[in-house]
């Protein structure tokens, strides 16, 4: 089962992703509310998540910075970047994100990206 | 405005997704499904309005850029590289002229952003898995005391009908569902106007069968800058 770490500073968005992913059979192994917490949880996790769903605009450390730090630790980590800031797509991809979804997206779009990553 | 619109898009994300979950419920009452679909439609309209407000805010930055100049040739080179990287799931080819020398135009950093926005919009409007863009650059001595014209042709793009027959900046008054798709072109129009230039879309080109369009961006030459 594909495991997922969800990173977003809005509790209702985290809950939303968890609802969608669990309903479609994915295993949510952790959540974080800013980039620094994500980094901390990622570093201490024995089993790294297969996929990280990463927001950009968050307090303490933003998503691009957190993605860069995670990629330094594990260059093959799969990150789906999700943001309402479409202009941040290039930065996110340069940081190492394999997919980018502009908010608001359709639920099927997220699942399609998850399936693409899972099968690669 | 930026933070507020960002938060509104987050709210729309939650509403849209939960409506989709409701619609995916097995044996959902037909009337309830109709209500949910109508709500989805309104969330999409709301998102479009938020994007339009963001577009206007972005274009507002153009007034500052009128004080700055940029090398059009360098901006073309860099923007092409950015656009080619931005669509990993689509095959994009950009034919560009041999770029030599400098062509200073008014617009500062906005020039590159304008080119990226226009080319990205064309690629998104192109229905196929491959998109081919052909760029030509010409000095336009007769245009507003000399300027430069960048023409981008996509022989395959299929423009929504309303875009062919209407000025880009009035599309939203004709068909709100199309306005969301062409918000990048709307930004280009507003920003180019603010820089003393112009932007327009002409249907046709070499594609035939109702396909193909020319996207023409005119920028003023920067004198003594």
XYZ file of C-alpha atoms in Angstrom:
345
model
C 0.000 0.000 0.000
C 1.419 3.418 -0.985
C 2.257 5.513 2.070
C 1.810 9.286 2.187
C 3.009 12.199 4.322
C 0.709 15.242 4.103
C 2.200 18.706 4.668
C -0.141 21.722 4.833
C -0.664 24.452 7.439
C -4.466 24.319 7.172
C -5.977 21.596 9.333
C -9.083 21.331 7.131
C -6.932 20.769 4.044
C -4.920 18.060 5.810
C -8.174 16.357 6.854
C -9.518 16.677 3.326
C -6.478 15.007 1.734
C -6.577 12.299 4.414
C -10.272 11.610 3.688
C -9.697 11.400 -0.072
C -6.544 9.290 0.107
C -7.826 6.836 2.702
C -11.044 6.400 0.743
C -8.982 5.462 -2.314
C -6.845 2.987 -0.397
C -3.716 4.994 0.376
C -2.042 4.902 3.789
C -1.495 8.289 5.441
C 1.513 7.728 7.679
C 1.942 11.262 8.945
C 0.941 14.904 8.792
C 2.874 18.131 9.324
C 1.751 21.743 9.494
C 4.897 23.491 8.263
C 8.067 22.669 6.366
C 10.221 22.386 9.459
C 7.870 19.906 11.144
C 7.774 17.928 7.893
C 11.566 17.814 7.835
C 11.710 16.708 11.467
C 9.169 13.940 10.956
C 10.797 12.828 7.709
C 14.245 12.652 9.292
C 13.061 10.606 12.253
C 10.869 8.201 10.247
C 12.338 4.720 9.938
C 10.191 3.976 6.908
C 10.144 6.952 4.569
C 6.781 7.694 2.939
C 6.426 6.717 -0.717
C 4.899 10.097 -1.510
C 4.873 13.517 0.162
C 2.045 15.921 -0.617
C 3.552 19.353 -0.033
C 1.935 22.783 0.272
C 4.046 25.896 -0.364
C 2.880 28.841 1.704
C 3.403 27.752 5.310
C 4.866 29.367 8.436
C 8.436 28.699 9.659
C 9.596 26.980 6.449
C 7.857 27.014 3.068
C 7.268 24.010 0.821
C 10.011 24.753 -1.710
C 12.643 25.005 1.022
C 11.367 21.856 2.750
C 11.406 19.964 -0.565
C 15.011 21.038 -1.204
C 16.077 19.802 2.253
C 14.264 16.482 1.825
C 15.796 15.940 -1.618
C 19.253 16.485 -0.118
C 18.557 13.571 2.227
C 16.839 11.381 -0.366
C 17.079 12.468 -4.019
C 14.613 9.777 -5.106
C 11.827 10.918 -2.765
C 8.572 11.542 -4.668
C 6.962 14.887 -3.869
C 3.635 16.102 -5.230
C 3.562 19.862 -4.836
C 0.128 21.381 -4.288
C -0.341 25.122 -4.170
C -2.725 27.956 -4.923
C 0.349 29.873 -6.163
C 0.679 28.748 -9.787
C 3.753 30.935 -10.205
C 5.674 28.735 -7.780
C 5.513 25.673 -10.089
C 8.947 26.192 -11.631
C 10.579 26.692 -8.214
C 8.843 23.572 -6.925
C 10.000 21.452 -9.867
C 13.524 22.854 -9.616
C 13.504 21.889 -5.931
C 12.714 18.298 -6.910
C 8.917 17.940 -6.979
C 7.844 15.401 -9.615
C 4.293 16.680 -9.932
C 2.503 20.000 -9.428
C -1.203 20.523 -8.800
C -2.707 24.016 -8.717
C -5.485 24.505 -6.167
C -8.338 23.968 -6.425
C -7.909 20.645 -8.223
C -10.276 17.796 -8.939
C -10.034 14.800 -6.665
C -9.370 12.560 -9.684
C -6.389 14.723 -10.631
C -4.724 13.974 -7.307
C -5.487 10.258 -7.547
C -4.154 10.186 -11.114
C -0.840 11.706 -9.945
C -0.693 9.232 -7.064
C -1.270 6.289 -9.425
C 1.338 7.590 -11.850
C 3.926 7.790 -9.085
C 2.941 4.449 -7.557
C 3.345 2.664 -10.882
C 6.663 4.309 -11.802
C -5.034 40.600 -1.610
C -2.570 37.852 -2.408
C -3.001 36.175 1.001
C -6.788 36.592 0.963
C -7.152 35.074 -2.522
C -4.830 32.225 -1.514
C -7.051 31.426 1.482
C -10.206 31.669 -0.645
C -8.743 29.123 -3.077
C -8.033 26.823 -0.133
C -11.676 27.133 0.930
C -12.822 26.407 -2.622
C -10.565 23.357 -2.679
C -12.295 21.933 0.400
C -15.818 22.687 -0.866
C -15.081 21.264 -4.328
C -13.508 18.067 -3.013
C -16.238 17.334 -0.468
C -18.869 17.891 -3.158
C -16.977 15.420 -5.338
C -16.991 12.936 -2.461
C -20.754 13.407 -2.098
C -21.213 12.867 -5.848
C -19.156 9.684 -5.625
C -21.478 8.238 -2.961
C -23.155 5.043 -4.228
C -26.938 5.254 -4.790
C -26.990 9.018 -4.266
C -30.455 10.525 -4.590
C -30.809 12.026 -8.081
C -32.055 15.378 -6.840
C -29.258 15.636 -4.265
C -26.753 14.873 -7.041
C -28.225 17.674 -9.165
C -27.888 20.121 -6.261
C -24.292 19.044 -5.690
C -23.425 19.466 -9.382
C -24.872 22.973 -9.335
C -22.771 23.763 -6.270
C -19.643 22.448 -8.061
C -20.397 24.776 -10.949
C -20.599 27.748 -8.595
C -17.331 26.840 -6.881
C -15.679 26.835 -10.313
C -17.170 30.268 -11.088
C -15.918 31.543 -7.747
C -12.417 30.230 -8.516
C -12.495 31.960 -11.874
C -13.413 35.276 -10.261
C -10.584 34.933 -7.750
C -8.130 34.233 -10.612
C -9.395 37.307 -12.448
C -8.772 39.476 -9.371
C -5.245 38.024 -9.110
C -4.686 38.790 -12.783
C -5.645 42.415 -12.272
C -3.343 42.675 -9.232
C -0.435 41.162 -11.199
C -1.020 43.532 -14.092
C -0.980 46.445 -11.663
C 2.737 45.826 -11.252
C 3.167 46.842 -14.877
C 3.071 50.560 -14.105
C 6.339 50.190 -12.165
C 7.895 48.196 -15.007
C 7.403 51.098 -17.444
C 10.407 52.694 -15.764
C 12.643 49.719 -16.540
C 14.038 48.210 -19.710
C 14.882 44.656 -20.719
C 16.711 42.888 -23.535
C 13.932 41.238 -25.531
C 16.307 38.695 -27.095
C 17.574 37.502 -23.703
C 13.996 37.393 -22.368
C 12.919 35.214 -25.323
C 15.807 32.820 -24.823
C 15.174 32.449 -21.065
C 11.388 32.237 -21.351
C 11.610 29.518 -24.025
C 13.861 27.471 -21.742
C 11.408 27.914 -18.841
C 8.370 26.925 -20.924
C 10.126 23.822 -22.297
C 10.805 22.719 -18.704
C 7.325 23.547 -17.413
C 5.392 20.820 -19.251
C 7.113 17.515 -18.572
C 4.017 15.512 -19.563
C 3.631 17.249 -22.909
C 6.020 17.400 -25.844
C 6.640 21.068 -26.558
C 8.740 22.359 -29.426
C 9.578 26.009 -29.873
C 11.035 27.256 -33.115
C 12.764 30.540 -32.510
C 14.773 32.835 -34.726
C 18.522 33.103 -34.441
C 18.832 35.627 -31.664
C 21.781 37.928 -31.981
C 22.458 41.349 -30.572
C 20.242 43.178 -28.155
C 16.758 44.624 -28.524
C 16.003 46.833 -25.554
C 12.301 47.245 -24.779
C 10.277 48.822 -21.994
C 9.039 46.415 -19.309
C 11.903 45.211 -17.093
C 11.324 41.781 -15.573
C 7.715 41.834 -16.761
C 8.852 41.159 -20.349
C 10.036 37.651 -19.555
C 6.923 37.005 -17.420
C 4.723 38.167 -20.290
C 6.403 35.805 -22.755
C 6.186 32.865 -20.349
C 2.516 33.592 -19.637
C 1.577 33.793 -23.316
C 3.499 30.666 -24.349
C 2.206 28.662 -21.349
C -1.369 29.698 -22.147
C -0.964 28.548 -25.752
C 0.424 25.171 -24.673
C -2.483 24.729 -22.237
C -5.032 25.639 -24.921
C -3.474 23.202 -27.391
C -5.573 20.022 -27.152
C -2.865 17.620 -28.338
C -0.095 15.877 -26.443
C 2.397 17.799 -28.556
C 2.538 21.547 -29.057
C 4.619 23.398 -31.630
C 5.217 27.116 -31.257
C 6.981 29.191 -33.901
C 8.401 32.538 -32.816
C 9.345 35.390 -35.070
C 10.726 38.743 -33.977
C 10.651 41.876 -36.054
C 11.531 45.494 -35.542
C 8.448 47.555 -36.152
C 9.526 51.022 -37.187
C 5.997 52.224 -37.706
C 4.649 51.233 -34.355
C 4.328 53.950 -31.725
C 7.697 55.557 -32.441
C 9.409 52.253 -33.081
C 8.973 49.004 -31.250
C 9.442 45.277 -31.491
C 6.846 42.702 -32.456
C 6.972 39.110 -31.259
C 4.639 36.798 -33.172
C 4.001 33.323 -31.807
C 2.204 30.892 -34.077
C 0.718 27.612 -32.958
C -0.611 25.941 -36.122
C -2.564 23.405 -34.099
C -4.120 25.348 -31.208
C -7.900 25.307 -31.096
C -9.175 28.558 -29.695
C -12.598 28.670 -28.056
C -14.942 30.257 -30.619
C -15.710 33.264 -28.445
C -11.994 34.152 -28.272
C -11.731 34.328 -32.064
C -14.510 36.841 -32.383
C -13.900 38.999 -29.326
C -11.177 41.175 -27.869
C -9.378 39.213 -25.174
C -10.212 41.788 -22.519
C -13.949 41.446 -23.066
C -14.132 37.652 -23.225
C -15.276 37.455 -19.618
C -18.397 39.438 -20.483
C -19.317 36.890 -23.159
C -18.563 33.526 -21.608
C -17.308 33.125 -18.043
C -16.367 29.473 -18.546
C -13.925 30.451 -21.301
C -12.505 33.396 -19.374
C -10.911 31.035 -16.859
C -9.056 29.236 -19.645
C -7.707 32.414 -21.163
C -6.878 34.363 -17.991
C -3.163 34.223 -18.941
C -3.927 35.908 -22.253
C -6.042 38.480 -20.441
C -3.062 39.229 -18.198
C -0.866 39.618 -21.301
C -3.327 42.075 -22.799
C -3.590 44.221 -19.653
C 0.163 44.171 -18.989
C 1.148 44.916 -22.604
C -1.272 47.859 -22.683
C 0.184 49.169 -19.423
C 3.688 49.039 -20.954
C 2.553 51.120 -23.908
C 2.477 48.088 -26.169
C -0.245 45.784 -27.344
C -1.289 42.139 -27.468
C -3.844 40.459 -29.642
C -4.849 37.049 -30.892
C -5.610 36.345 -34.538
C -7.192 33.113 -35.647
C -5.754 31.401 -38.703
C -2.166 30.603 -39.448
C -1.105 27.506 -41.323
C -3.131 24.939 -39.363
C -6.380 24.906 -41.330
C -9.609 23.123 -40.289
C -10.491 25.770 -37.714
C -7.153 25.393 -35.996
C -4.149 27.623 -35.619
C -3.654 31.077 -34.213
C -1.196 33.923 -34.111
C -0.433 35.602 -30.794
C 1.070 39.015 -31.422
C 2.890 40.931 -28.688
C 4.142 44.433 -29.385
C 6.528 46.209 -27.053
C 7.939 49.710 -27.138
C 11.603 50.251 -27.724
C 13.475 51.596 -24.714
C 15.338 54.706 -25.808
C 18.602 55.695 -24.140
C 18.218 53.198 -21.319
